[in-house]
PDB file of C-alpha atoms in Angstrom:
ATOM      1  CA  GLU A1108     105.535  18.737 126.578  1.00 96.00           C
ATOM      2  CA  VAL A1109     102.000  18.557 125.219  1.00 97.00           C
ATOM      3  CA  GLN A1110     100.248  15.274 125.978  1.00 98.00           C
ATOM      4  CA  LEU A1111      96.770  13.832 125.684  1.00 98.00           C
ATOM      5  CA  VAL A1112      96.538  10.719 127.835  1.00 98.00           C
ATOM      6  CA  GLN A1113      93.487   8.528 127.501  1.00 98.00           C
ATOM      7  CA  SER A1114      92.003   6.064 129.951  1.00 98.00           C
ATOM      8  CA  GLY A1115      92.621   2.353 129.556  1.00 98.00           C
ATOM      9  CA  ALA A1116      90.900  -0.345 127.539  1.00 98.00           C
ATOM     10  CA  GLU A1117      87.385  -1.320 128.539  1.00 98.00           C
ATOM     11  CA  VAL A1118      85.395  -4.527 128.186  1.00 98.00           C
ATOM     12  CA  LYS A1119      81.678  -4.050 128.684  1.00 98.00           C
ATOM     13  CA  LYS A1120      78.374  -5.821 128.118  1.00 98.00           C
ATOM     14  CA  PRO A1121      75.591  -4.495 125.890  1.00 98.00           C
ATOM     15  CA  GLY A1122      73.354  -2.094 127.777  1.00 98.00           C
ATOM     16  CA  GLU A1123      76.068  -0.995 130.212  1.00 98.00           C
ATOM     17  CA  SER A1124      77.199   2.596 130.546  1.00 98.00           C
ATOM     18  CA  LEU A1125      80.747   3.822 129.968  1.00 98.00           C
ATOM     19  CA  ASN A1126      82.781   6.966 130.408  1.00 98.00           C
ATOM     20  CA  ILE A1127      86.250   7.240 128.840  1.00 98.00           C
ATOM     21  CA  SER A1128      88.596  10.143 129.416  1.00 98.00           C
ATOM     22  CA  CYS A1129      91.303  12.220 127.773  1.00 98.00           C
ATOM     23  CA  LYS A1130      93.565  14.280 130.036  1.00 98.00           C
ATOM     24  CA  GLY A1131      95.489  17.167 128.547  1.00 98.00           C
ATOM     25  CA  SER A1132      98.758  18.502 129.902  1.00 97.00           C
ATOM     26  CA  GLY A1133     101.555  20.810 128.822  1.00 97.00           C
ATOM     27  CA  TYR A1134      99.271  23.419 127.300  1.00 97.00           C
ATOM     28  CA  TYR A1135      96.416  25.765 128.135  1.00 97.00           C
ATOM     29  CA  PHE A1136      93.574  23.227 128.057  1.00 97.00           C
ATOM     30  CA  ILE A1137      90.678  25.619 127.663  1.00 95.00           C
ATOM     31  CA  SER A1138      92.134  27.257 124.542  1.00 94.00           C
ATOM     32  CA  TYR A1139      91.955  24.220 122.292  1.00 96.00           C
ATOM     33  CA  TRP A1140      89.058  22.195 120.973  1.00 96.00           C
ATOM     34  CA  ILE A1141      89.102  18.475 121.817  1.00 98.00           C
ATOM     35  CA  ALA A1142      87.579  16.096 119.287  1.00 98.00           C
ATOM     36  CA  TRP A1143      86.639  12.450 119.646  1.00 98.00           C
ATOM     37  CA  VAL A1144      87.301  10.119 116.725  1.00 98.00           C
ATOM     38  CA  ARG A1145      86.098   6.541 116.313  1.00 98.00           C
ATOM     39  CA  GLN A1146      88.047   3.953 114.356  1.00 98.00           C
ATOM     40  CA  MET A1147      86.466   0.578 113.830  1.00 97.00           C
ATOM     41  CA  PRO A1148      88.729  -2.391 113.113  1.00 94.00           C
ATOM     42  CA  GLY A1149      90.324  -2.080 109.690  1.00 93.00           C
ATOM     43  CA  LYS A1150      88.434   1.117 108.880  1.00 95.00           C
ATOM     44  CA  GLY A1151      89.213   4.814 108.615  1.00 96.00           C
ATOM     45  CA  PRO A1152      88.669   7.439 111.296  1.00 98.00           C
ATOM     46  CA  GLU A1153      85.203   8.928 111.892  1.00 98.00           C
ATOM     47  CA  TRP A1154      84.753  12.302 113.575  1.00 98.00           C
ATOM     48  CA  MET A1155      82.204  11.980 116.362  1.00 98.00           C
ATOM     49  CA  GLY A1156      82.131  15.450 117.823  1.00 97.00           C
ATOM     50  CA  ILE A1157      84.110  18.226 119.427  1.00 97.00           C
ATOM     51  CA  ILE A1158      84.094  20.375 122.548  1.00 97.00           C
ATOM     52  CA  TYR A1159      85.675  23.694 123.467  1.00 96.00           C
ATOM     53  CA  PRO A1160      86.485  23.376 127.180  1.00 96.00           C
ATOM     54  CA  GLY A1161      86.639  27.149 127.587  1.00 93.00           C
ATOM     55  CA  ASP A1162      82.872  27.518 127.250  1.00 94.00           C
ATOM     56  CA  SER A1163      81.698  23.893 126.750  1.00 94.00           C
ATOM     57  CA  ASP A1164      80.523  24.648 123.216  1.00 95.00           C
ATOM     58  CA  THR A1165      79.898  21.152 121.816  1.00 97.00           C
ATOM     59  CA  ARG A1166      79.164  19.962 118.293  1.00 96.00           C
ATOM     60  CA  TYR A1167      78.195  16.437 117.251  1.00 97.00           C
ATOM     61  CA  SER A1168      78.267  14.571 113.999  1.00 97.00           C
ATOM     62  CA  PRO A1169      74.671  13.697 113.054  1.00 97.00           C
ATOM     63  CA  SER A1170      75.820  10.056 112.997  1.00 97.00           C
ATOM     64  CA  PHE A1171      76.626  10.203 116.713  1.00 98.00           C
ATOM     65  CA  GLN A1172      74.169  12.827 117.999  1.00 97.00           C
ATOM     66  CA  GLY A1173      72.063  11.263 120.738  1.00 97.00           C
ATOM     67  CA  GLN A1174      74.297   8.178 120.890  1.00 97.00           C
ATOM     68  CA  VAL A1175      77.101   9.666 122.990  1.00 98.00           C
ATOM     69  CA  THR A1176      77.749  12.644 125.233  1.00 98.00           C
ATOM     70  CA  ILE A1177      80.919  14.731 125.094  1.00 98.00           C
ATOM     71  CA  SER A1178      81.904  16.821 128.091  1.00 98.00           C
ATOM     72  CA  ALA A1179      84.952  18.470 129.638  1.00 98.00           C
ATOM     73  CA  ASP A1180      86.130  19.425 133.105  1.00 97.00           C
ATOM     74  CA  GLU A1181      88.284  22.532 133.006  1.00 96.00           C
ATOM     75  CA  SER A1182      89.483  22.003 136.584  1.00 96.00           C
ATOM     76  CA  THR A1183      91.141  18.674 135.721  1.00 97.00           C
ATOM     77  CA  SER A1184      91.930  19.427 132.047  1.00 98.00           C
ATOM     78  CA  THR A1185      89.995  16.324 131.064  1.00 98.00           C
ATOM     79  CA  ALA A1186      87.544  15.620 128.278  1.00 98.00           C
ATOM     80  CA  TYR A1187      85.076  12.756 128.391  1.00 98.00           C
ATOM     81  CA  LEU A1188      83.137  10.562 126.007  1.00 98.00           C
ATOM     82  CA  GLN A1189      80.127   8.878 127.541  1.00 98.00           C
ATOM     83  CA  TRP A1190      77.649   6.185 126.571  1.00 98.00           C
ATOM     84  CA  SER A1191      74.502   5.472 128.583  1.00 98.00           C
ATOM     85  CA  SER A1192      73.732   2.141 126.931  1.00 98.00           C
ATOM     86  CA  LEU A1193      76.429   0.434 124.908  1.00 98.00           C
ATOM     87  CA  LYS A1194      75.816  -1.725 121.853  1.00 98.00           C
ATOM     88  CA  ALA A1195      78.076  -4.349 120.326  1.00 97.00           C
ATOM     89  CA  SER A1196      78.493  -2.006 117.361  1.00 97.00           C
ATOM     90  CA  ASP A1197      80.231   0.522 119.672  1.00 98.00           C
ATOM     91  CA  SER A1198      83.256  -1.790 119.788  1.00 98.00           C
ATOM     92  CA  ALA A1199      86.105   0.271 118.353  1.00 98.00           C
ATOM     93  CA  MET A1200      89.205   2.291 119.122  1.00 98.00           C
ATOM     94  CA  TYR A1201      88.440   5.820 120.267  1.00 98.00           C
ATOM     95  CA  PHE A1202      90.912   8.680 119.973  1.00 98.00           C
ATOM     96  CA  CYS A1203      90.868  12.199 121.308  1.00 98.00           C
ATOM     97  CA  ALA A1204      92.737  14.964 119.487  1.00 98.00           C
ATOM     98  CA  ARG A1205      93.170  18.703 119.944  1.00 97.00           C
ATOM     99  CA  THR A1206      92.873  21.542 117.467  1.00 94.00           C
ATOM    100  CA  LYS A1207      92.764  25.306 117.603  1.00 89.00           C
ATOM    101  CA  THR A1208      90.835  27.677 115.403  1.00 87.00           C
ATOM    102  CA  TYR A1209      91.748  31.235 114.469  1.00 81.00           C
ATOM    103  CA  ASP A1210      90.119  33.809 112.254  1.00 79.00           C
ATOM    104  CA  SER A1211      92.954  33.024 109.845  1.00 79.00           C
ATOM    105  CA  GLY A1212      92.761  29.255 109.967  1.00 83.00           C
ATOM    106  CA  VAL A1213      93.014  26.081 112.004  1.00 87.00           C
ATOM    107  CA  THR A1214      96.015  24.167 113.340  1.00 89.00           C
ATOM    108  CA  GLY A1215      94.887  20.678 112.445  1.00 93.00           C
ATOM    109  CA  PHE A1216      94.661  17.859 114.987  1.00 96.00           C
ATOM    110  CA  ASP A1217      98.254  18.338 116.071  1.00 96.00           C
ATOM    111  CA  TYR A1218      98.236  16.097 119.142  1.00 98.00           C
ATOM    112  CA  TRP A1219      96.356  12.855 119.631  1.00 98.00           C
ATOM    113  CA  GLY A1220      95.715  10.577 122.554  1.00 98.00           C
ATOM    114  CA  GLN A1221      97.032   7.027 122.406  1.00 98.00           C
ATOM    115  CA  GLY A1222      93.542   5.602 121.911  1.00 98.00           C
ATOM    116  CA  THR A1223      91.104   3.691 124.120  1.00 98.00           C
ATOM    117  CA  LEU A1224      89.932   0.294 122.920  1.00 98.00           C
ATOM    118  CA  VAL A1225      86.301  -0.392 123.797  1.00 98.00           C
ATOM    119  CA  THR A1226      84.992  -3.924 123.462  1.00 98.00           C
ATOM    120  CA  VAL A1227      81.278  -4.566 123.930  1.00 98.00           C
ATOM    121  CA  SER A1228      80.335  -8.209 124.072  1.00 97.00           C
ATOM    122  CA  SER A1229      77.858 -10.374 125.890  1.00 96.00           C
TER     123      SER A1229
ATOM    124  CA  ASP B  63      78.197  16.105 104.655  1.00 95.00           C
ATOM    125  CA  ILE B  64      81.268  16.813 102.521  1.00 97.00           C
ATOM    126  CA  VAL B  65      82.450  13.577 100.885  1.00 98.00           C
ATOM    127  CA  MET B  66      86.208  13.058 100.596  1.00 98.00           C
ATOM    128  CA  THR B  67      87.439  10.663  97.909  1.00 98.00           C
ATOM    129  CA  GLN B  68      91.049   9.486  97.786  1.00 98.00           C
ATOM    130  CA  SER B  69      93.005   7.710  95.079  1.00 97.00           C
ATOM    131  CA  PRO B  70      94.713   5.382  94.784  1.00 98.00           C
ATOM    132  CA  LEU B  71      93.646   3.214  97.716  1.00 98.00           C
ATOM    133  CA  SER B  72      96.880   1.215  97.529  1.00 98.00           C
ATOM    134  CA  LEU B  73     100.262   2.641  96.603  1.00 98.00           C
ATOM    135  CA  PRO B  74     103.368   0.431  96.301  1.00 98.00           C
ATOM    136  CA  VAL B  75     106.494   2.577  96.067  1.00 97.00           C
ATOM    137  CA  THR B  76     110.199   1.869  95.665  1.00 97.00           C
ATOM    138  CA  PRO B  77     112.352   3.619  98.288  1.00 96.00           C
ATOM    139  CA  GLY B  78     113.842   6.821  96.930  1.00 97.00           C
ATOM    140  CA  GLU B  79     111.063   7.231  94.371  1.00 97.00           C
ATOM    141  CA  PRO B  80     108.360   9.914  94.589  1.00 98.00           C
ATOM    142  CA  ALA B  81     104.752   9.224  95.527  1.00 98.00           C
ATOM    143  CA  SER B  82     101.546  11.154  95.108  1.00 98.00           C
ATOM    144  CA  ILE B  83      98.083  10.774  96.647  1.00 98.00           C
ATOM    145  CA  SER B  84      94.993  12.532  95.378  1.00 98.00           C
ATOM    146  CA  CYS B  85      92.026  13.724  97.416  1.00 98.00           C
ATOM    147  CA  ARG B  86      88.852  15.212  96.001  1.00 98.00           C
ATOM    148  CA  SER B  87      86.129  16.927  98.025  1.00 98.00           C
ATOM    149  CA  SER B  88      82.442  17.112  97.073  1.00 98.00           C
ATOM    150  CA  GLN B  89      82.417  20.842  97.901  1.00 97.00           C
ATOM    151  CA  SER B  90      85.016  23.553  97.823  1.00 98.00           C
ATOM    152  CA  LEU B  91      87.175  23.677 100.950  1.00 97.00           C
ATOM    153  CA  LEU B  92      88.115  27.314 100.402  1.00 96.00           C
ATOM    154  CA  HIS B  93      87.236  29.346 103.487  1.00 93.00           C
ATOM    155  CA  SER B  94      86.247  32.991 103.261  1.00 92.00           C
ATOM    156  CA  ASN B  95      89.624  33.788 104.868  1.00 91.00           C
ATOM    157  CA  GLY B  96      91.363  32.501 101.746  1.00 92.00           C
ATOM    158  CA  TYR B  97      92.693  29.296 103.280  1.00 93.00           C
ATOM    159  CA  LYS B  98      91.813  25.774 102.205  1.00 96.00           C
ATOM    160  CA  TYR B  99      90.633  23.674 105.138  1.00 96.00           C
ATOM    161  CA  LEU B 100      92.234  20.418 104.048  1.00 97.00           C
ATOM    162  CA  GLU B 101      94.507  18.326 106.218  1.00 97.00           C
ATOM    163  CA  TRP B 102      96.617  15.211 105.666  1.00 98.00           C
ATOM    164  CA  TYR B 103      97.351  12.564 108.273  1.00 98.00           C
ATOM    165  CA  LEU B 104      99.504   9.455 108.372  1.00 98.00           C
ATOM    166  CA  GLN B 105      98.526   6.528 110.541  1.00 98.00           C
ATOM    167  CA  LYS B 106     101.275   3.995 111.069  1.00 98.00           C
ATOM    168  CA  ALA B 107     100.367   0.482 112.167  1.00 97.00           C
ATOM    169  CA  GLY B 108      99.172   0.390 115.761  1.00 96.00           C
ATOM    170  CA  GLN B 109      99.549   4.147 116.245  1.00 98.00           C
ATOM    171  CA  SER B 110      97.369   7.229 116.457  1.00 98.00           C
ATOM    172  CA  PRO B 111      97.114   9.336 113.303  1.00 98.00           C
ATOM    173  CA  GLN B 112      99.754  12.068 113.022  1.00 98.00           C
ATOM    174  CA  LEU B 113      99.281  15.434 111.361  1.00 98.00           C
ATOM    175  CA  LEU B 114     101.364  16.038 108.243  1.00 98.00           C
ATOM    176  CA  ILE B 115      99.777  19.016 106.479  1.00 97.00           C
ATOM    177  CA  TYR B 116      97.125  21.575 107.434  1.00 96.00           C
ATOM    178  CA  LEU B 117      95.515  24.475 105.569  1.00 95.00           C
ATOM    179  CA  GLY B 118      96.159  22.564 102.371  1.00 96.00           C
ATOM    180  CA  SER B 119      99.903  23.139 102.175  1.00 96.00           C
ATOM    181  CA  THR B 120     101.402  24.006 105.586  1.00 96.00           C
ATOM    182  CA  ARG B 121     103.654  21.309 107.006  1.00 97.00           C
ATOM    183  CA  ALA B 122     103.077  20.502 110.647  1.00 96.00           C
ATOM    184  CA  SER B 123     105.901  20.910 113.128  1.00 95.00           C
ATOM    185  CA  GLY B 124     108.583  18.253 112.727  1.00 96.00           C
ATOM    186  CA  VAL B 125     107.308  16.924 109.397  1.00 98.00           C
ATOM    187  CA  PRO B 126     110.157  16.349 106.911  1.00 97.00           C
ATOM    188  CA  ASP B 127     110.224  18.656 103.913  1.00 96.00           C
ATOM    189  CA  ARG B 128     109.916  15.694 101.539  1.00 98.00           C
ATOM    190  CA  PHE B 129     106.176  15.952 102.308  1.00 98.00           C
ATOM    191  CA  SER B 130     104.247  18.673 100.505  1.00 98.00           C
ATOM    192  CA  GLY B 131     100.598  19.502  99.987  1.00 98.00           C
ATOM    193  CA  SER B 132      98.891  21.436  97.231  1.00 97.00           C
ATOM    194  CA  GLY B 133      95.529  21.901  95.623  1.00 96.00           C
ATOM    195  CA  SER B 134      92.622  23.986  94.495  1.00 90.00           C
ATOM    196  CA  GLY B 135      89.207  24.256  96.173  1.00 93.00           C
ATOM    197  CA  THR B 136      88.204  20.642  95.554  1.00 97.00           C
ATOM    198  CA  ASP B 137      91.274  18.775  94.261  1.00 98.00           C
ATOM    199  CA  PHE B 138      94.252  18.214  96.509  1.00 98.00           C
ATOM    200  CA  THR B 139      97.513  16.299  96.338  1.00 98.00           C
ATOM    201  CA  LEU B 140      99.976  15.030  98.894  1.00 98.00           C
ATOM    202  CA  ARG B 141     103.433  14.467  97.465  1.00 98.00           C
ATOM    203  CA  ILE B 142     106.365  12.629  98.983  1.00 98.00           C
ATOM    204  CA  SER B 143     109.515  13.520  97.090  1.00 96.00           C
ATOM    205  CA  ASN B 144     111.677  10.542  98.063  1.00 95.00           C
ATOM    206  CA  VAL B 145     109.821   7.788  99.883  1.00 97.00           C
ATOM    207  CA  GLU B 146     111.566   6.256 102.866  1.00 97.00           C
ATOM    208  CA  ALA B 147     110.770   3.002 104.646  1.00 96.00           C
ATOM    209  CA  GLU B 148     109.396   4.940 107.634  1.00 97.00           C
ATOM    210  CA  ASP B 149     106.678   6.507 105.425  1.00 98.00           C
ATOM    211  CA  VAL B 150     104.749   3.222 105.325  1.00 98.00           C
ATOM    212  CA  GLY B 151     101.189   3.454 106.636  1.00 98.00           C
ATOM    213  CA  VAL B 152      97.739   4.720 105.719  1.00 98.00           C
ATOM    214  CA  TYR B 153      97.345   8.323 104.589  1.00 98.00           C
ATOM    215  CA  TYR B 154      94.066  10.152 105.131  1.00 98.00           C
ATOM    216  CA  CYS B 155      92.855  13.497 103.884  1.00 98.00           C
ATOM    217  CA  MET B 156      90.355  15.332 106.071  1.00 98.00           C
ATOM    218  CA  GLN B 157      88.225  18.419 105.580  1.00 97.00           C
ATOM    219  CA  ALA B 158      87.927  20.837 108.487  1.00 95.00           C
ATOM    220  CA  LEU B 159      85.724  23.426 106.792  1.00 95.00           C
ATOM    221  CA  GLN B 160      82.295  22.185 107.707  1.00 94.00           C
ATOM    222  CA  SER B 161      80.834  20.139 110.538  1.00 93.00           C
ATOM    223  CA  PRO B 162      80.877  17.203 110.558  1.00 96.00           C
ATOM    224  CA  THR B 163      84.571  16.914 109.779  1.00 96.00           C
ATOM    225  CA  THR B 164      85.015  14.069 107.286  1.00 97.00           C
ATOM    226  CA  PHE B 165      87.919  11.851 106.255  1.00 98.00           C
ATOM    227  CA  GLY B 166      88.838  10.166 103.011  1.00 98.00           C
ATOM    228  CA  GLN B 167      88.892   6.350 102.818  1.00 97.00           C
ATOM    229  CA  GLY B 168      92.621   6.183 103.199  1.00 98.00           C
ATOM    230  CA  THR B 169      95.566   5.291 100.942  1.00 98.00           C
ATOM    231  CA  LYS B 170      97.834   2.489 102.051  1.00 98.00           C
ATOM    232  CA  LEU B 171     101.442   3.171 101.129  1.00 98.00           C
ATOM    233  CA  GLU B 172     103.716   0.157 101.085  1.00 98.00           C
ATOM    234  CA  ILE B 173     107.306  -0.368 100.104  1.00 95.00           C
ATOM    235  CA  LYS B 174     107.992  -2.517  97.043  1.00 92.00           C
TER     236      LYS B 174
END
């Protein structure tokens, strides 16, 4: 069974660092892209960036470039989203999701993690 | 960035009746491979989004056949043939052609 299991909710102070994770199982981890998606309260999803664990090819949305770091560890089938200095405006739900690309198309984000709620407050 | 615009933003529907959601992209989503890189998702309250349709019209695994997707390069439609109570939630279109991937604002479907 394919699963993406994310780390638990976090409560942090502004200026602190944070690393949240997304562990894949039930499929060949390095063959699928993993995206990170932010959803602020009451708002729609926003694509932050994506990584291909097979070669660590990483793309960022311009809105998030330089604000976060996306990485993956092939040995543990885990993708990460990292902040070096959190702001109150980073408070949101964060989802990971997988997708696969082919010459003839894409599969869509067919599996999603359960979400990690990040709260940043002084 | 490609801008995705959905309508309506709110959609009250009587169970058993059909429903339709429109999504327009600011650029064509037609890939050189002939496929349209448009996806539809449903997010139920308190849950992660779930994939309904990819490549414009292909239903994802396990999605009931009352859901269908269609469209041209910039105008797309999600149709639900007979709405059921379990279809309540927010529907999003998303373009996967160009980075950054972008979502529509969402259409909230509710039961009358």
